[in-house]
Amino acid sequence: VTHFHPDHYSGVPLLINSLCFTKRKEPLIILGLPYVIQKLKLLLQVVDHRSWVGIFPIVFKEIQPDFDREVINNEEFNLSTCPTDHKIPSIAVKYVSKNAKKTIVYSSDTRPCRNMIKFASGADIFIRECNYLDEEEEAYKYGHSTAKQVGEEVRKIDIKDLFLVHHGCDSKEEIEKMRTLVGEGLYKVYIPDDLSFVDL
């Protein structure tokens, strides 16, 4: 859970509740910054998750806000994080598949920042929030990025595919404007629909 804003944490109780119906037995590991873990524990207490039928073990793991902090390293993948520049403390996530030999970086919510440029360099897939088209003052105020800023950022790094998410575009015209503002580089630009699947 990258940070404690409702569009990023509110699905946790629903996920746990849904997994109860799948008869899950193995523990679910929830990762987050210390303050996020504390608040998630309180949230789950409020919904009384321990009383749910089929509840399974939940393991909370706190992540310290260090650059390129490795949090999981197993036979299948490596997971690391780094702090970003949002309105509240937030982290980006890097997933390296050892089987597919592919790297995916998710920026989460952030203003443009040096950490993001260093952290995402070399990614096969960079999933980048692009909350605003060109309202730079408002984007900065709320800890987000504009399409132009994202374009300037990604042209400084070596990535293969750029996926623009967390945007407020409601029409084809706005989506095309976002694509234009991001601009071109040595990467392909995708603006996926919700629930899209990408094969590695």
PDB file of C-alpha atoms in Angstrom:
ATOM      1  CA  VAL A   1       0.000   0.000   0.000  1.00  0.00           C
ATOM      2  CA  THR A   2       1.938   2.992  -1.312  1.00  0.00           C
ATOM      3  CA  HIS A   3       0.356   5.685   0.880  1.00  0.00           C
ATOM      4  CA  PHE A   4      -2.719   6.441   2.967  1.00  0.00           C
ATOM      5  CA  HIS A   5      -5.077   8.153   0.546  1.00  0.00           C
ATOM      6  CA  PRO A   6      -8.479   6.474   0.121  1.00  0.00           C
ATOM      7  CA  ASP A   7      -8.043   5.545  -3.551  1.00  0.00           C
ATOM      8  CA  HIS A   8      -4.956   3.543  -2.543  1.00  0.00           C
ATOM      9  CA  TYR A   9      -5.950   1.913   0.773  1.00  0.00           C
ATOM     10  CA  SER A  10      -9.741   1.574   0.779  1.00  0.00           C
ATOM     11  CA  GLY A  11      -9.693  -1.657  -1.217  1.00  0.00           C
ATOM     12  CA  VAL A  12      -7.707  -3.539   1.436  1.00  0.00           C
ATOM     13  CA  PRO A  13     -10.713  -4.646   3.562  1.00  0.00           C
ATOM     14  CA  LEU A  14     -12.617  -5.606   0.391  1.00  0.00           C
ATOM     15  CA  LEU A  15      -9.653  -7.632  -0.865  1.00  0.00           C
ATOM     16  CA  ILE A  16      -9.367  -9.504   2.432  1.00  0.00           C
ATOM     17  CA  ASN A  17     -13.115 -10.123   2.540  1.00  0.00           C
ATOM     18  CA  SER A  18     -13.106 -11.438  -1.030  1.00  0.00           C
ATOM     19  CA  LEU A  19     -10.169 -13.749  -0.299  1.00  0.00           C
ATOM     20  CA  CYS A  20     -12.123 -15.214   2.632  1.00  0.00           C
ATOM     21  CA  PHE A  21     -14.676 -16.499   0.100  1.00  0.00           C
ATOM     22  CA  THR A  22     -11.904 -18.183  -1.928  1.00  0.00           C
ATOM     23  CA  LYS A  23     -11.039 -20.247   1.173  1.00  0.00           C
ATOM     24  CA  ARG A  24      -7.516 -18.880   1.264  1.00  0.00           C
ATOM     25  CA  LYS A  25      -5.355 -20.474   3.947  1.00  0.00           C
ATOM     26  CA  GLU A  26      -1.893 -18.984   3.393  1.00  0.00           C
ATOM     27  CA  PRO A  27      -0.984 -15.657   5.031  1.00  0.00           C
ATOM     28  CA  LEU A  28      -1.482 -12.378   3.186  1.00  0.00           C
ATOM     29  CA  ILE A  29       1.510 -10.052   3.523  1.00  0.00           C
ATOM     30  CA  ILE A  30       0.655  -6.340   3.529  1.00  0.00           C
ATOM     31  CA  LEU A  31       3.578  -3.958   2.967  1.00  0.00           C
ATOM     32  CA  GLY A  32       3.640  -0.237   3.657  1.00  0.00           C
ATOM     33  CA  LEU A  33       5.371   2.659   5.350  1.00  0.00           C
ATOM     34  CA  PRO A  34       5.124   2.491   9.171  1.00  0.00           C
ATOM     35  CA  TYR A  35       2.361   5.113   9.387  1.00  0.00           C
ATOM     36  CA  VAL A  36       0.374   3.292   6.662  1.00  0.00           C
ATOM     37  CA  ILE A  37       0.603  -0.031   8.491  1.00  0.00           C
ATOM     38  CA  GLN A  38      -0.536   1.588  11.743  1.00  0.00           C
ATOM     39  CA  LYS A  39      -3.570   3.135  10.049  1.00  0.00           C
ATOM     40  CA  LEU A  40      -4.433  -0.057   8.159  1.00  0.00           C
ATOM     41  CA  LYS A  41      -4.442  -2.011  11.420  1.00  0.00           C
ATOM     42  CA  LEU A  42      -6.876   0.521  12.886  1.00  0.00           C
ATOM     43  CA  LEU A  43      -9.059   0.371   9.763  1.00  0.00           C
ATOM     44  CA  LEU A  44      -9.261  -3.419   9.938  1.00  0.00           C
ATOM     45  CA  GLN A  45     -10.122  -3.214  13.633  1.00  0.00           C
ATOM     46  CA  VAL A  46     -13.011  -0.876  12.775  1.00  0.00           C
ATOM     47  CA  VAL A  47     -14.457  -3.387  10.298  1.00  0.00           C
ATOM     48  CA  ASP A  48     -13.784  -6.230  12.791  1.00  0.00           C
ATOM     49  CA  HIS A  49     -12.049  -8.360  10.157  1.00  0.00           C
ATOM     50  CA  ARG A  50     -11.051 -11.052  12.673  1.00  0.00           C
ATOM     51  CA  SER A  51     -14.720 -12.029  13.007  1.00  0.00           C
ATOM     52  CA  TRP A  52     -15.136 -12.732   9.283  1.00  0.00           C
ATOM     53  CA  VAL A  53     -15.876 -16.310   8.276  1.00  0.00           C
ATOM     54  CA  GLY A  54     -12.846 -17.843   6.596  1.00  0.00           C
ATOM     55  CA  ILE A  55     -10.360 -15.251   7.845  1.00  0.00           C
ATOM     56  CA  PHE A  56      -6.730 -16.256   7.298  1.00  0.00           C
ATOM     57  CA  PRO A  57      -3.453 -14.922   8.780  1.00  0.00           C
ATOM     58  CA  ILE A  58      -2.510 -11.368   7.822  1.00  0.00           C
ATOM     59  CA  VAL A  59       1.118 -10.321   8.179  1.00  0.00           C
ATOM     60  CA  PHE A  60       2.001  -6.634   8.268  1.00  0.00           C
ATOM     61  CA  LYS A  61       5.474  -5.595   7.178  1.00  0.00           C
ATOM     62  CA  GLU A  62       6.742  -2.041   7.634  1.00  0.00           C
ATOM     63  CA  ILE A  63       8.920  -0.548   4.909  1.00  0.00           C
ATOM     64  CA  GLN A  64      11.448   2.135   5.770  1.00  0.00           C
ATOM     65  CA  PRO A  65      11.517   5.080   3.325  1.00  0.00           C
ATOM     66  CA  ASP A  66      14.996   4.423   1.927  1.00  0.00           C
ATOM     67  CA  PHE A  67      16.007   4.676  -1.728  1.00  0.00           C
ATOM     68  CA  ASP A  68      15.916   1.321  -3.543  1.00  0.00           C
ATOM     69  CA  ARG A  69      15.012  -0.574  -0.358  1.00  0.00           C
ATOM     70  CA  GLU A  70      14.675  -4.311  -1.064  1.00  0.00           C
ATOM     71  CA  VAL A  71      11.589  -5.685   0.674  1.00  0.00           C
ATOM     72  CA  ILE A  72      11.134  -9.097  -0.975  1.00  0.00           C
ATOM     73  CA  ASN A  73      13.645 -11.355  -2.708  1.00  0.00           C
ATOM     74  CA  ASN A  74      12.504 -14.881  -3.546  1.00  0.00           C
ATOM     75  CA  GLU A  75      12.832 -17.408  -6.366  1.00  0.00           C
ATOM     76  CA  GLU A  76      10.236 -15.690  -8.548  1.00  0.00           C
ATOM     77  CA  PHE A  77      10.771 -11.968  -8.096  1.00  0.00           C
ATOM     78  CA  ASN A  78      12.491  -9.103  -6.355  1.00  0.00           C
ATOM     79  CA  LEU A  79      10.511  -6.174  -4.928  1.00  0.00           C
ATOM     80  CA  SER A  80      12.021  -2.847  -3.910  1.00  0.00           C
ATOM     81  CA  THR A  81      10.695   0.614  -3.064  1.00  0.00           C
ATOM     82  CA  CYS A  82      11.781   4.226  -2.905  1.00  0.00           C
ATOM     83  CA  PRO A  83      10.264   7.410  -1.457  1.00  0.00           C
ATOM     84  CA  THR A  84       8.586   9.874  -3.805  1.00  0.00           C
ATOM     85  CA  ASP A  85       7.359  13.470  -3.515  1.00  0.00           C
ATOM     86  CA  HIS A  86       3.622  13.349  -2.840  1.00  0.00           C
ATOM     87  CA  LYS A  87       1.510  15.507  -0.520  1.00  0.00           C
ATOM     88  CA  ILE A  88       1.955  12.850   2.168  1.00  0.00           C
ATOM     89  CA  PRO A  89       4.713  10.215   2.478  1.00  0.00           C
ATOM     90  CA  SER A  90       4.459   7.772  -0.418  1.00  0.00           C
ATOM     91  CA  ILE A  91       6.591   5.132  -2.116  1.00  0.00           C
ATOM     92  CA  ALA A  92       7.179   3.891  -5.646  1.00  0.00           C
ATOM     93  CA  VAL A  93       7.507   0.149  -6.260  1.00  0.00           C
ATOM     94  CA  LYS A  94       9.856  -1.857  -8.520  1.00  0.00           C
ATOM     95  CA  TYR A  95       9.018  -5.468  -9.430  1.00  0.00           C
ATOM     96  CA  VAL A  96      11.699  -7.559 -11.146  1.00  0.00           C
ATOM     97  CA  SER A  97      10.475 -10.879 -12.543  1.00  0.00           C
ATOM     98  CA  LYS A  98      13.241 -13.478 -12.450  1.00  0.00           C
ATOM     99  CA  ASN A  99      11.341 -15.807 -14.799  1.00  0.00           C
ATOM    100  CA  ALA A 100      10.300 -13.265 -17.439  1.00  0.00           C
ATOM    101  CA  LYS A 101      13.446 -11.194 -16.837  1.00  0.00           C
ATOM    102  CA  LYS A 102      11.353  -8.015 -16.951  1.00  0.00           C
ATOM    103  CA  THR A 103      11.255  -4.972 -14.679  1.00  0.00           C
ATOM    104  CA  ILE A 104       8.086  -3.040 -13.854  1.00  0.00           C
ATOM    105  CA  VAL A 105       8.115   0.250 -11.942  1.00  0.00           C
ATOM    106  CA  TYR A 106       4.978   1.870 -10.531  1.00  0.00           C
ATOM    107  CA  SER A 107       5.405   5.498  -9.522  1.00  0.00           C
ATOM    108  CA  SER A 108       2.310   5.738  -7.344  1.00  0.00           C
ATOM    109  CA  ASP A 109       1.371   9.403  -6.718  1.00  0.00           C
ATOM    110  CA  THR A 110       4.215  11.881  -6.966  1.00  0.00           C
ATOM    111  CA  ARG A 111       5.437  15.210  -8.202  1.00  0.00           C
ATOM    112  CA  PRO A 112       8.424  14.974 -10.561  1.00  0.00           C
ATOM    113  CA  CYS A 113      11.446  14.014  -8.450  1.00  0.00           C
ATOM    114  CA  ARG A 114      15.033  12.807  -8.860  1.00  0.00           C
ATOM    115  CA  ASN A 115      14.319   9.591  -6.982  1.00  0.00           C
ATOM    116  CA  MET A 116      11.796   8.592  -9.622  1.00  0.00           C
ATOM    117  CA  ILE A 117      14.220   9.187 -12.479  1.00  0.00           C
ATOM    118  CA  LYS A 118      16.929   7.038 -10.879  1.00  0.00           C
ATOM    119  CA  PHE A 119      14.517   4.353  -9.659  1.00  0.00           C
ATOM    120  CA  ALA A 120      12.712   3.835 -12.988  1.00  0.00           C
ATOM    121  CA  SER A 121      15.780   3.833 -15.217  1.00  0.00           C
ATOM    122  CA  GLY A 122      16.036   0.603 -17.198  1.00  0.00           C
ATOM    123  CA  ALA A 123      12.413  -0.461 -16.627  1.00  0.00           C
ATOM    124  CA  ASP A 124      10.660  -2.501 -19.296  1.00  0.00           C
ATOM    125  CA  ILE A 125       7.333  -1.096 -18.122  1.00  0.00           C
ATOM    126  CA  PHE A 126       6.983   2.231 -16.296  1.00  0.00           C
ATOM    127  CA  ILE A 127       3.501   2.781 -14.866  1.00  0.00           C
ATOM    128  CA  ARG A 128       3.412   6.528 -14.231  1.00  0.00           C
ATOM    129  CA  GLU A 129       0.726   8.645 -12.636  1.00  0.00           C
ATOM    130  CA  CYS A 130      -0.275  11.534 -14.899  1.00  0.00           C
ATOM    131  CA  ASN A 131      -3.007  13.230 -12.920  1.00  0.00           C
ATOM    132  CA  TYR A 132      -3.121  16.592 -14.717  1.00  0.00           C
ATOM    133  CA  LEU A 133      -2.867  17.721 -18.313  1.00  0.00           C
ATOM    134  CA  ASP A 134      -1.147  21.105 -17.928  1.00  0.00           C
ATOM    135  CA  GLU A 135      -2.252  22.594 -14.590  1.00  0.00           C
ATOM    136  CA  GLU A 136       1.230  22.716 -13.039  1.00  0.00           C
ATOM    137  CA  GLU A 137       0.340  24.887 -10.038  1.00  0.00           C
ATOM    138  CA  GLU A 138      -2.555  22.648  -9.030  1.00  0.00           C
ATOM    139  CA  ALA A 139      -0.511  19.507  -9.683  1.00  0.00           C
ATOM    140  CA  TYR A 140       2.241  20.729  -7.378  1.00  0.00           C
ATOM    141  CA  LYS A 141      -0.265  21.741  -4.699  1.00  0.00           C
ATOM    142  CA  TYR A 142      -1.754  18.237  -4.552  1.00  0.00           C
ATOM    143  CA  GLY A 143       1.487  16.314  -5.063  1.00  0.00           C
ATOM    144  CA  HIS A 144       0.906  15.082  -8.605  1.00  0.00           C
ATOM    145  CA  SER A 145       2.399  15.478 -12.079  1.00  0.00           C
ATOM    146  CA  THR A 146       1.279  16.950 -15.395  1.00  0.00           C
ATOM    147  CA  ALA A 147       1.568  15.232 -18.767  1.00  0.00           C
ATOM    148  CA  LYS A 148       4.325  17.622 -19.840  1.00  0.00           C
ATOM    149  CA  GLN A 149       6.295  16.951 -16.648  1.00  0.00           C
ATOM    150  CA  VAL A 150       5.981  13.197 -17.143  1.00  0.00           C
ATOM    151  CA  GLY A 151       7.256  13.570 -20.709  1.00  0.00           C
ATOM    152  CA  GLU A 152      10.241  15.605 -19.557  1.00  0.00           C
ATOM    153  CA  GLU A 153      10.968  12.998 -16.892  1.00  0.00           C
ATOM    154  CA  VAL A 154      10.806   9.876 -19.046  1.00  0.00           C
ATOM    155  CA  ARG A 155      12.981  11.347 -21.790  1.00  0.00           C
ATOM    156  CA  LYS A 156      15.793  11.431 -19.219  1.00  0.00           C
ATOM    157  CA  ILE A 157      15.628   7.706 -18.529  1.00  0.00           C
ATOM    158  CA  ASP A 158      15.846   4.446 -20.443  1.00  0.00           C
ATOM    159  CA  ILE A 159      12.441   2.710 -20.463  1.00  0.00           C
ATOM    160  CA  LYS A 160      10.645   0.597 -23.063  1.00  0.00           C
ATOM    161  CA  ASP A 161       6.934   1.070 -22.405  1.00  0.00           C
ATOM    162  CA  LEU A 162       5.207   3.954 -20.612  1.00  0.00           C
ATOM    163  CA  PHE A 163       1.735   3.391 -19.149  1.00  0.00           C
ATOM    164  CA  LEU A 164      -0.104   6.554 -18.097  1.00  0.00           C
ATOM    165  CA  VAL A 165      -2.526   6.040 -15.199  1.00  0.00           C
ATOM    166  CA  HIS A 166      -4.306   7.980 -12.445  1.00  0.00           C
ATOM    167  CA  HIS A 167      -5.460  10.606 -14.929  1.00  0.00           C
ATOM    168  CA  GLY A 168      -8.748  12.445 -15.045  1.00  0.00           C
ATOM    169  CA  CYS A 169      -9.286  12.369 -18.802  1.00  0.00           C
ATOM    170  CA  ASP A 170     -12.930  11.695 -19.636  1.00  0.00           C
ATOM    171  CA  SER A 171     -12.876  12.007 -23.422  1.00  0.00           C
ATOM    172  CA  LYS A 172     -10.841  10.876 -26.429  1.00  0.00           C
ATOM    173  CA  GLU A 173      -9.862  14.498 -27.010  1.00  0.00           C
ATOM    174  CA  GLU A 174      -8.400  14.817 -23.499  1.00  0.00           C
ATOM    175  CA  ILE A 175      -6.561  11.500 -23.843  1.00  0.00           C
ATOM    176  CA  GLU A 176      -5.031  12.598 -27.139  1.00  0.00           C
ATOM    177  CA  LYS A 177      -4.049  15.928 -25.600  1.00  0.00           C
ATOM    178  CA  MET A 178      -2.331  14.050 -22.757  1.00  0.00           C
ATOM    179  CA  ARG A 179      -0.505  11.876 -25.282  1.00  0.00           C
ATOM    180  CA  THR A 180       0.611  14.997 -27.181  1.00  0.00           C
ATOM    181  CA  LEU A 181       1.776  16.772 -24.020  1.00  0.00           C
ATOM    182  CA  VAL A 182       3.795  13.755 -22.914  1.00  0.00           C
ATOM    183  CA  GLY A 183       5.459  13.760 -26.316  1.00  0.00           C
ATOM    184  CA  GLU A 184       7.551  11.169 -28.046  1.00  0.00           C
ATOM    185  CA  GLY A 185      10.707   9.373 -27.005  1.00  0.00           C
ATOM    186  CA  LEU A 186      12.437   6.020 -27.307  1.00  0.00           C
ATOM    187  CA  TYR A 187       9.441   4.290 -25.729  1.00  0.00           C
ATOM    188  CA  LYS A 188       5.860   3.375 -26.544  1.00  0.00           C
ATOM    189  CA  VAL A 189       3.053   5.232 -24.764  1.00  0.00           C
ATOM    190  CA  TYR A 190      -0.028   3.357 -23.556  1.00  0.00           C
ATOM    191  CA  ILE A 191      -3.108   4.773 -21.860  1.00  0.00           C
ATOM    192  CA  PRO A 192      -4.815   1.614 -20.548  1.00  0.00           C
ATOM    193  CA  ASP A 193      -8.428   1.153 -19.551  1.00  0.00           C
ATOM    194  CA  ASP A 194      -9.256  -0.004 -16.028  1.00  0.00           C
ATOM    195  CA  LEU A 195      -8.706  -3.746 -15.500  1.00  0.00           C
ATOM    196  CA  SER A 196      -6.431  -4.028 -18.540  1.00  0.00           C
ATOM    197  CA  PHE A 197      -4.026  -6.980 -18.696  1.00  0.00           C
ATOM    198  CA  VAL A 198      -0.444  -6.799 -19.952  1.00  0.00           C
ATOM    199  CA  ASP A 199       1.529  -9.932 -20.822  1.00  0.00           C
ATOM    200  CA  LEU A 200       5.184  -9.989 -19.800  1.00  0.00           C
TER     201      LEU A 200
END
